[in-house]
Amino acid sequence: MASADIEIETLAEFDQVVARGSLSGYRVQSVNLLERTFALLSADTSSAVFLGCAMEPDAAAKVRADGALVFPPVPDLPFNPYRGLLYTPGELYEGLPEGYEATPDALSYAWFQQTKADGDVFSSMLRSLHDDAVSDALDEHLAGARVAGVMGGHAMARGGDAYAGAARLGRTLARTGLTVATGGGPGAMEAANLGAYLAPFEDDALDLALDLLAKAPSFEPSVTDWAQAAFAVRERWPAGGDSIGIPTWFYGHEPPNAFAGHIAKYFANATREDGLLARCTAGVVFLSGAAGTLQEIFDNATPNYYGSRGEPTPMVLVDRRHWTEHLPAWPLLRSLARGRAMESRIALVDSVDEVPEALARLS
């Protein structure tokens, strides 16, 4: 049985497997089984693993007696370390009308701030369990997808030309059949996710959405107002296109944007950065940014240089002046690539309108 076939992540999947007669060898991940006591008492659960599954005491005793491993839910946590699925914007922003500080996203960041340096192995274990579960869910969600990354700075404000350009880019990439992946935060990241979200709608939907969002241009001073403006756009255009956001609580001052259909949020930024870039199999677009975007350029260049992930993937830097004068990453990247397989997979363009052609050419 392949590993993907033995994971049970929803109650419906649990019921389907039980109907076949045995849970032996399965991994049941974060499924509430309080109403499935009879099924647990009746089924063979030998060699099964239950990760964070609520169950009645007699059911838990029985499955342990069968030889199953039971990792019980951890009380009083603002997040689920055993989660089987990616986050949704609604899940992270639950309770937003009461203020961002009351949301699971803000409460998880507060927990991280309290525990990240306390030296408690239990806290660090919970963070690692959570991040590994998120990576597993991300791999399952992206299986078979062609993923194009869009990287850029969080300071890019709604209402500006740069933000509108990043949104058009996200829309164009999504309409070509690519799955757009970003760092999941504000600014350029939000704009690309917004474009992908509105890709199924008429072109004027994006123009109207940009006007609505411009009324709350930044997550400062109020994350609540900024996020509520995004949810108002989602409400006006429901069931938009899917894309991926991969943010981190390490940068807790940057809230996740609400336009990524699925969100893989991490505690460990190093795991998040490497995982984001590694999954961008169709290439990465680097919009203008500062230290974070600069780091991502060379985080992506290193495996392309050594070929450690196989054939190099396309890298497109946008804004010639920014990447040759303000932060001259392009000359260094070009020198690094010279004479290697990645040399034919890098490009510098002036505007986002040139990106789709550049990606196609480099691919």
GROMACS .gro file of C-alpha atoms in nm:
model
  363
    1MET     CA    1   0.000   0.000   0.000
    2ALA     CA    2   0.154   0.336  -0.105
    3SER     CA    3   0.203   0.590   0.172
    4ALA     CA    4  -0.049   0.831   0.017
    5ASP     CA    5  -0.313   0.557   0.034
    6ILE     CA    6  -0.285   0.497   0.407
    7GLU     CA    7  -0.355   0.851   0.529
    8ILE     CA    8  -0.708   0.927   0.651
    9GLU     CA    9  -0.768   1.300   0.687
   10THR     CA   10  -1.146   1.339   0.690
   11LEU     CA   11  -1.440   1.166   0.855
   12ALA     CA   12  -1.571   1.063   0.513
   13GLU     CA   13  -1.242   0.885   0.435
   14PHE     CA   14  -1.255   0.716   0.776
   15ASP     CA   15  -1.605   0.585   0.709
   16GLN     CA   16  -1.504   0.453   0.367
   17VAL     CA   17  -1.209   0.260   0.509
   18VAL     CA   18  -1.409   0.120   0.802
   19ALA     CA   19  -1.674  -0.002   0.558
   20ARG     CA   20  -1.404  -0.218   0.402
   21GLY     CA   21  -1.344  -0.381   0.740
   22SER     CA   22  -1.004  -0.282   0.874
   23LEU     CA   23  -0.804   0.020   0.986
   24SER     CA   24  -0.488  -0.184   1.028
   25GLY     CA   25  -0.181   0.004   0.909
   26TYR     CA   26  -0.364   0.330   0.843
   27ARG     CA   27  -0.264   0.676   0.972
   28VAL     CA   28  -0.568   0.868   1.092
   29GLN     CA   29  -0.477   1.235   1.105
   30SER     CA   30  -0.669   1.491   1.310
   31VAL     CA   31  -1.016   1.339   1.264
   32ASN     CA   32  -1.276   1.382   1.539
   33LEU     CA   33  -1.381   1.025   1.624
   34LEU     CA   34  -1.595   1.094   1.929
   35GLU     CA   35  -1.901   0.972   1.736
   36ARG     CA   36  -1.725   0.670   1.586
   37THR     CA   37  -1.679   0.466   1.906
   38PHE     CA   38  -1.868   0.161   1.772
   39ALA     CA   39  -1.656   0.162   1.457
   40LEU     CA   40  -1.333   0.177   1.658
   41LEU     CA   41  -1.447  -0.099   1.891
   42SER     CA   42  -1.545  -0.319   1.596
   43ALA     CA   43  -1.262  -0.262   1.351
   44ASP     CA   44  -0.914  -0.410   1.344
   45THR     CA   45  -0.685  -0.120   1.439
   46SER     CA   46  -0.360  -0.312   1.473
   47SER     CA   47  -0.056  -0.120   1.350
   48ALA     CA   48  -0.270   0.192   1.300
   49VAL     CA   49  -0.155   0.538   1.407
   50PHE     CA   50  -0.398   0.800   1.540
   51LEU     CA   51  -0.259   1.154   1.530
   52GLY     CA   52  -0.458   1.406   1.731
   53CYS     CA   53  -0.789   1.222   1.696
   54ALA     CA   54  -1.043   1.291   1.970
   55MET     CA   55  -1.206   0.965   2.084
   56GLU     CA   56  -1.393   0.827   2.384
   57PRO     CA   57  -1.176   0.669   2.658
   58ASP     CA   58  -1.302   0.314   2.595
   59ALA     CA   59  -1.229   0.348   2.223
   60ALA     CA   60  -0.880   0.482   2.296
   61ALA     CA   61  -0.814   0.193   2.535
   62LYS     CA   62  -0.929  -0.061   2.279
   63VAL     CA   63  -0.714   0.068   1.991
   64ARG     CA   64  -0.410   0.083   2.219
   65ALA     CA   65  -0.478  -0.278   2.319
   66ASP     CA   66  -0.481  -0.365   1.948
   67GLY     CA   67  -0.128  -0.228   1.924
   68ALA     CA   68  -0.214   0.105   1.764
   69LEU     CA   69  -0.017   0.418   1.844
   70VAL     CA   70  -0.231   0.702   1.980
   71PHE     CA   71  -0.101   1.059   1.986
   72PRO     CA   72  -0.378   1.246   2.170
   73PRO     CA   73  -0.487   1.603   2.093
   74VAL     CA   74  -0.285   1.868   2.277
   75PRO     CA   75  -0.512   2.094   2.484
   76ASP     CA   76  -0.498   2.474   2.497
   77LEU     CA   77  -0.310   2.525   2.171
   78PRO     CA   78  -0.424   2.786   1.918
   79PHE     CA   79  -0.317   2.552   1.634
   80ASN     CA   80  -0.339   2.181   1.558
   81PRO     CA   81   0.006   2.020   1.535
   82TYR     CA   82  -0.135   1.710   1.364
   83ARG     CA   83  -0.344   1.884   1.099
   84GLY     CA   84  -0.406   1.683   0.785
   85LEU     CA   85  -0.504   1.964   0.547
   86LEU     CA   86  -0.375   2.307   0.450
   87TYR     CA   87  -0.521   2.619   0.608
   88THR     CA   88  -0.788   2.829   0.443
   89PRO     CA   89  -0.813   3.208   0.483
   90GLY     CA   90  -1.140   3.166   0.671
   91GLU     CA   91  -0.977   2.931   0.919
   92LEU     CA   92  -0.682   3.157   0.997
   93TYR     CA   93  -0.904   3.466   1.020
   94GLU     CA   94  -1.190   3.311   1.217
   95GLY     CA   95  -1.326   3.573   1.457
   96LEU     CA   96  -1.191   3.867   1.253
   97PRO     CA   97  -1.496   4.089   1.325
   98GLU     CA   98  -1.382   4.093   1.689
   99GLY     CA   99  -1.040   4.218   1.581
  100TYR     CA  100  -0.738   4.049   1.430
  101GLU     CA  101  -0.589   3.984   1.775
  102ALA     CA  102  -0.867   3.728   1.840
  103THR     CA  103  -0.797   3.518   1.528
  104PRO     CA  104  -0.617   3.181   1.528
  105ASP     CA  105  -0.343   3.339   1.317
  106ALA     CA  106  -0.268   3.609   1.574
  107LEU     CA  107  -0.303   3.370   1.868
  108SER     CA  108  -0.060   3.123   1.706
  109TYR     CA  109   0.193   3.401   1.658
  110ALA     CA  110   0.152   3.505   2.022
  111TRP     CA  111   0.211   3.143   2.133
  112PHE     CA  112   0.521   3.130   1.912
  113GLN     CA  113   0.655   3.450   2.066
  114GLN     CA  114   0.609   3.305   2.414
  115THR     CA  115   0.770   2.968   2.342
  116LYS     CA  116   1.031   3.014   2.068
  117ALA     CA  117   1.314   3.079   2.313
  118ASP     CA  118   1.192   2.906   2.629
  119GLY     CA  119   1.410   2.597   2.578
  120ASP     CA  120   1.113   2.364   2.624
  121VAL     CA  121   1.158   2.055   2.407
  122PHE     CA  122   0.780   2.000   2.410
  123SER     CA  123   0.716   2.337   2.245
  124SER     CA  124   0.982   2.282   1.981
  125MET     CA  125   0.845   1.933   1.915
  126LEU     CA  126   0.496   2.073   1.863
  127ARG     CA  127   0.628   2.328   1.613
  128SER     CA  128   0.817   2.057   1.424
  129LEU     CA  129   0.516   1.824   1.417
  130HIS     CA  130   0.299   2.106   1.285
  131ASP     CA  131   0.542   2.209   1.012
  132ASP     CA  132   0.595   1.851   0.897
  133ALA     CA  133   0.219   1.797   0.879
  134VAL     CA  134   0.183   2.116   0.673
  135SER     CA  135   0.456   2.002   0.433
  136ASP     CA  136   0.282   1.668   0.389
  137ALA     CA  137  -0.050   1.840   0.317
  138LEU     CA  138   0.120   2.077   0.072
  139ASP     CA  139   0.278   1.792  -0.124
  140GLU     CA  140  -0.057   1.616  -0.146
  141HIS     CA  141  -0.234   1.932  -0.261
  142LEU     CA  142   0.023   2.013  -0.531
  143ALA     CA  143   0.064   1.659  -0.667
  144GLY     CA  144   0.078   1.686  -1.046
  145ALA     CA  145   0.051   2.067  -1.053
  146ARG     CA  146   0.278   2.298  -1.252
  147VAL     CA  147   0.370   2.562  -0.996
  148ALA     CA  148   0.502   2.911  -1.074
  149GLY     CA  149   0.632   3.117  -0.785
  150VAL     CA  150   0.592   3.493  -0.758
  151MET     CA  151   0.823   3.655  -0.503
  152GLY     CA  152   0.824   4.021  -0.402
  153GLY     CA  153   0.823   4.266  -0.116
  154HIS     CA  154   0.555   4.295   0.152
  155ALA     CA  155   0.569   4.676   0.142
  156MET     CA  156   0.405   4.704  -0.203
  157ALA     CA  157   0.088   4.896  -0.122
  158ARG     CA  158  -0.257   4.839  -0.262
  159GLY     CA  159  -0.363   5.116  -0.499
  160GLY     CA  160  -0.027   5.152  -0.675
  161ASP     CA  161   0.080   5.059  -1.027
  162ALA     CA  162   0.325   4.797  -0.901
  163TYR     CA  163   0.052   4.619  -0.705
  164ALA     CA  164  -0.181   4.624  -1.006
  165GLY     CA  165   0.097   4.484  -1.226
  166ALA     CA  166   0.166   4.198  -0.985
  167ALA     CA  167  -0.206   4.119  -0.979
  168ARG     CA  168  -0.223   4.110  -1.360
  169LEU     CA  169   0.076   3.878  -1.359
  170GLY     CA  170  -0.091   3.638  -1.116
  171ARG     CA  171  -0.406   3.639  -1.329
  172THR     CA  172  -0.214   3.571  -1.650
  173LEU     CA  173  -0.014   3.284  -1.501
  174ALA     CA  174  -0.327   3.124  -1.358
  175ARG     CA  175  -0.507   3.151  -1.691
  176THR     CA  176  -0.226   2.959  -1.860
  177GLY     CA  177  -0.291   2.665  -1.628
  178LEU     CA  178  -0.016   2.731  -1.376
  179THR     CA  179  -0.068   2.717  -1.000
  180VAL     CA  180   0.055   3.046  -0.856
  181ALA     CA  181   0.254   3.017  -0.532
  182THR     CA  182   0.370   3.310  -0.321
  183GLY     CA  183   0.512   3.375   0.023
  184GLY     CA  184   0.152   3.425   0.133
  185GLY     CA  185   0.192   3.768   0.287
  186PRO     CA  186   0.092   4.125   0.195
  187GLY     CA  187   0.219   4.343  -0.088
  188ALA     CA  188   0.341   4.174  -0.405
  189MET     CA  189   0.250   3.835  -0.261
  190GLU     CA  190  -0.111   3.933  -0.200
  191ALA     CA  191  -0.135   4.095  -0.543
  192ALA     CA  192  -0.028   3.775  -0.724
  193ASN     CA  193  -0.270   3.565  -0.519
  194LEU     CA  194  -0.545   3.820  -0.590
  195GLY     CA  195  -0.485   3.793  -0.963
  196ALA     CA  196  -0.503   3.414  -0.949
  197TYR     CA  197  -0.821   3.433  -0.740
  198LEU     CA  198  -0.994   3.657  -0.996
  199ALA     CA  199  -0.863   3.471  -1.303
  200PRO     CA  200  -1.197   3.291  -1.369
  201PHE     CA  201  -1.390   3.621  -1.380
  202GLU     CA  202  -1.418   3.893  -1.645
  203ASP     CA  203  -1.120   4.129  -1.675
  204ASP     CA  204  -1.304   4.422  -1.518
  205ALA     CA  205  -1.339   4.227  -1.191
  206LEU     CA  206  -0.973   4.290  -1.118
  207ASP     CA  207  -1.002   4.663  -1.181
  208LEU     CA  208  -1.302   4.686  -0.951
  209ALA     CA  209  -1.131   4.478  -0.683
  210LEU     CA  210  -0.820   4.696  -0.696
  211ASP     CA  211  -1.036   5.004  -0.634
  212LEU     CA  212  -1.204   4.839  -0.335
  213LEU     CA  213  -0.875   4.726  -0.183
  214ALA     CA  214  -0.713   5.068  -0.226
  215LYS     CA  215  -0.933   5.198   0.056
  216ALA     CA  216  -0.716   4.992   0.297
  217PRO     CA  217  -0.375   5.020   0.130
  218SER     CA  218  -0.164   4.851   0.398
  219PHE     CA  219  -0.188   4.611   0.690
  220GLU     CA  220  -0.051   4.897   0.900
  221PRO     CA  221  -0.190   5.044   1.116
  222SER     CA  222  -0.485   4.800   1.117
  223VAL     CA  223  -0.459   4.436   1.011
  224THR     CA  224  -0.832   4.408   1.083
  225ASP     CA  225  -0.930   4.674   0.829
  226TRP     CA  226  -0.681   4.541   0.573
  227ALA     CA  227  -0.809   4.184   0.602
  228GLN     CA  228  -1.176   4.282   0.607
  229ALA     CA  229  -1.130   4.465   0.277
  230ALA     CA  230  -0.994   4.143   0.126
  231PHE     CA  231  -1.284   3.936   0.256
  232ALA     CA  232  -1.526   4.193   0.111
  233VAL     CA  233  -1.370   4.129  -0.230
  234ARG     CA  234  -1.400   3.753  -0.179
  235GLU     CA  235  -1.766   3.796  -0.086
  236ARG     CA  236  -1.838   4.000  -0.399
  237TRP     CA  237  -1.661   3.742  -0.620
  238PRO     CA  238  -1.708   3.411  -0.438
  239ALA     CA  239  -1.547   3.082  -0.536
  240GLY     CA  240  -1.247   3.231  -0.714
  241GLY     CA  241  -0.946   3.051  -0.854
  242ASP     CA  242  -0.707   2.856  -0.637
  243SER     CA  243  -0.349   2.948  -0.557
  244ILE     CA  244  -0.103   2.878  -0.280
  245GLY     CA  245   0.032   3.104  -0.006
  246ILE     CA  246   0.326   2.989   0.205
  247PRO     CA  247   0.379   3.237   0.490
  248THR     CA  248   0.548   3.204   0.828
  249TRP     CA  249   0.485   3.304   1.188
  250PHE     CA  250   0.857   3.385   1.205
  251TYR     CA  251   0.757   3.711   1.033
  252GLY     CA  252   0.453   3.751   1.250
  253HIS     CA  253   0.417   4.119   1.176
  254GLU     CA  254   0.322   4.020   0.820
  255PRO     CA  255  -0.032   3.874   0.824
  256PRO     CA  256  -0.131   3.615   0.563
  257ASN     CA  257  -0.331   3.742   0.269
  258ALA     CA  258  -0.686   3.620   0.216
  259PHE     CA  259  -0.663   3.551  -0.159
  260ALA     CA  260  -0.458   3.231  -0.153
  261GLY     CA  261  -0.710   2.950  -0.173
  262HIS     CA  262  -0.487   2.727   0.038
  263ILE     CA  263  -0.227   2.838   0.290
  264ALA     CA  264   0.073   2.642   0.417
  265LYS     CA  265   0.185   2.842   0.718
  266TYR     CA  266   0.502   2.747   0.904
  267PHE     CA  267   0.678   2.826   1.228
  268ALA     CA  268   1.027   2.758   1.086
  269ASN     CA  269   1.110   3.015   0.819
  270ALA     CA  270   1.400   2.812   0.679
  271THR     CA  271   1.166   2.518   0.615
  272ARG     CA  272   0.914   2.750   0.460
  273GLU     CA  273   1.162   2.928   0.229
  274ASP     CA  274   1.324   2.611   0.098
  275GLY     CA  275   0.992   2.436   0.059
  276LEU     CA  276   0.832   2.726  -0.128
  277LEU     CA  277   1.111   2.750  -0.384
  278ALA     CA  278   1.155   2.374  -0.423
  279ARG     CA  279   0.789   2.335  -0.519
  280CYS     CA  280   0.801   2.601  -0.793
  281THR     CA  281   0.864   2.349  -1.069
  282ALA     CA  282   0.759   2.585  -1.351
  283GLY     CA  283   0.993   2.864  -1.242
  284VAL     CA  284   1.006   3.165  -1.013
  285VAL     CA  285   0.938   3.532  -1.086
  286PHE     CA  286   1.115   3.786  -0.865
  287LEU     CA  287   0.946   4.125  -0.846
  288SER     CA  288   1.118   4.419  -0.684
  289GLY     CA  289   1.177   4.368  -0.313
  290ALA     CA  290   1.433   4.407  -0.039
  291ALA     CA  291   1.624   4.165   0.184
  292GLY     CA  292   1.367   3.886   0.182
  293THR     CA  293   1.333   3.879  -0.197
  294LEU     CA  294   1.709   3.906  -0.239
  295GLN     CA  295   1.753   3.605  -0.012
  296GLU     CA  296   1.500   3.411  -0.216
  297ILE     CA  297   1.686   3.481  -0.541
  298PHE     CA  298   2.002   3.315  -0.415
  299ASP     CA  299   1.817   3.046  -0.221
  300ASN     CA  300   1.673   2.951  -0.559
  301ALA     CA  301   1.999   2.999  -0.748
  302THR     CA  302   2.201   2.761  -0.529
  303PRO     CA  303   2.022   2.434  -0.620
  304ASN     CA  304   2.007   2.552  -0.982
  305TYR     CA  305   2.382   2.608  -0.975
  306TYR     CA  306   2.462   2.267  -0.827
  307GLY     CA  307   2.178   2.080  -0.996
  308SER     CA  308   2.078   1.937  -0.660
  309ARG     CA  309   1.708   1.931  -0.757
  310GLY     CA  310   1.770   1.810  -1.108
  311GLU     CA  311   1.745   2.032  -1.413
  312PRO     CA  312   1.753   2.407  -1.332
  313THR     CA  313   1.418   2.584  -1.320
  314PRO     CA  314   1.351   2.924  -1.481
  315MET     CA  315   1.427   3.243  -1.288
  316VAL     CA  316   1.288   3.575  -1.412
  317LEU     CA  317   1.387   3.901  -1.242
  318VAL     CA  318   1.151   4.193  -1.306
  319ASP     CA  319   1.257   4.563  -1.306
  320ARG     CA  320   1.595   4.610  -1.470
  321ARG     CA  321   1.685   4.923  -1.275
  322HIS     CA  322   1.598   4.771  -0.940
  323TRP     CA  323   1.805   4.454  -0.992
  324THR     CA  324   2.103   4.620  -1.163
  325GLU     CA  325   2.134   4.951  -0.975
  326HIS     CA  326   1.934   4.962  -0.653
  327LEU     CA  327   2.007   4.603  -0.548
  328PRO     CA  328   2.243   4.467  -0.817
  329ALA     CA  329   2.155   4.100  -0.786
  330TRP     CA  330   2.139   4.046  -1.163
  331PRO     CA  331   2.510   4.096  -1.240
  332LEU     CA  332   2.602   3.851  -0.965
  333LEU     CA  333   2.340   3.599  -1.074
  334ARG     CA  334   2.456   3.619  -1.435
  335SER     CA  335   2.821   3.572  -1.332
  336LEU     CA  336   2.726   3.277  -1.114
  337ALA     CA  337   2.534   3.113  -1.399
  338ARG     CA  338   2.801   3.159  -1.664
  339GLY     CA  339   2.907   2.830  -1.820
  340ARG     CA  340   2.656   2.623  -1.623
  341ALA     CA  341   2.323   2.465  -1.716
  342MET     CA  342   2.133   2.741  -1.536
  343GLU     CA  343   2.273   3.007  -1.772
  344SER     CA  344   1.995   2.945  -2.022
  345ARG     CA  345   1.730   2.951  -1.749
  346ILE     CA  346   1.767   3.308  -1.617
  347ALA     CA  347   1.628   3.632  -1.755
  348LEU     CA  348   1.597   3.999  -1.664
  349VAL     CA  349   1.293   4.190  -1.793
  350ASP     CA  350   1.164   4.542  -1.753
  351SER     CA  351   0.797   4.476  -1.673
  352VAL     CA  352   0.553   4.209  -1.565
  353ASP     CA  353   0.403   4.209  -1.914
  354GLU     CA  354   0.720   4.038  -2.041
  355VAL     CA  355   0.716   3.761  -1.782
  356PRO     CA  356   0.486   3.501  -1.946
  357GLU     CA  357   0.693   3.502  -2.268
  358ALA     CA  358   1.017   3.484  -2.071
  359LEU     CA  359   0.895   3.189  -1.863
  360ALA     CA  360   0.782   3.004  -2.175
  361ARG     CA  361   1.115   3.070  -2.347
  362LEU     CA  362   1.325   2.960  -2.048
  363SER     CA  363   1.118   2.645  -2.008
   0.00000   0.00000   0.00000
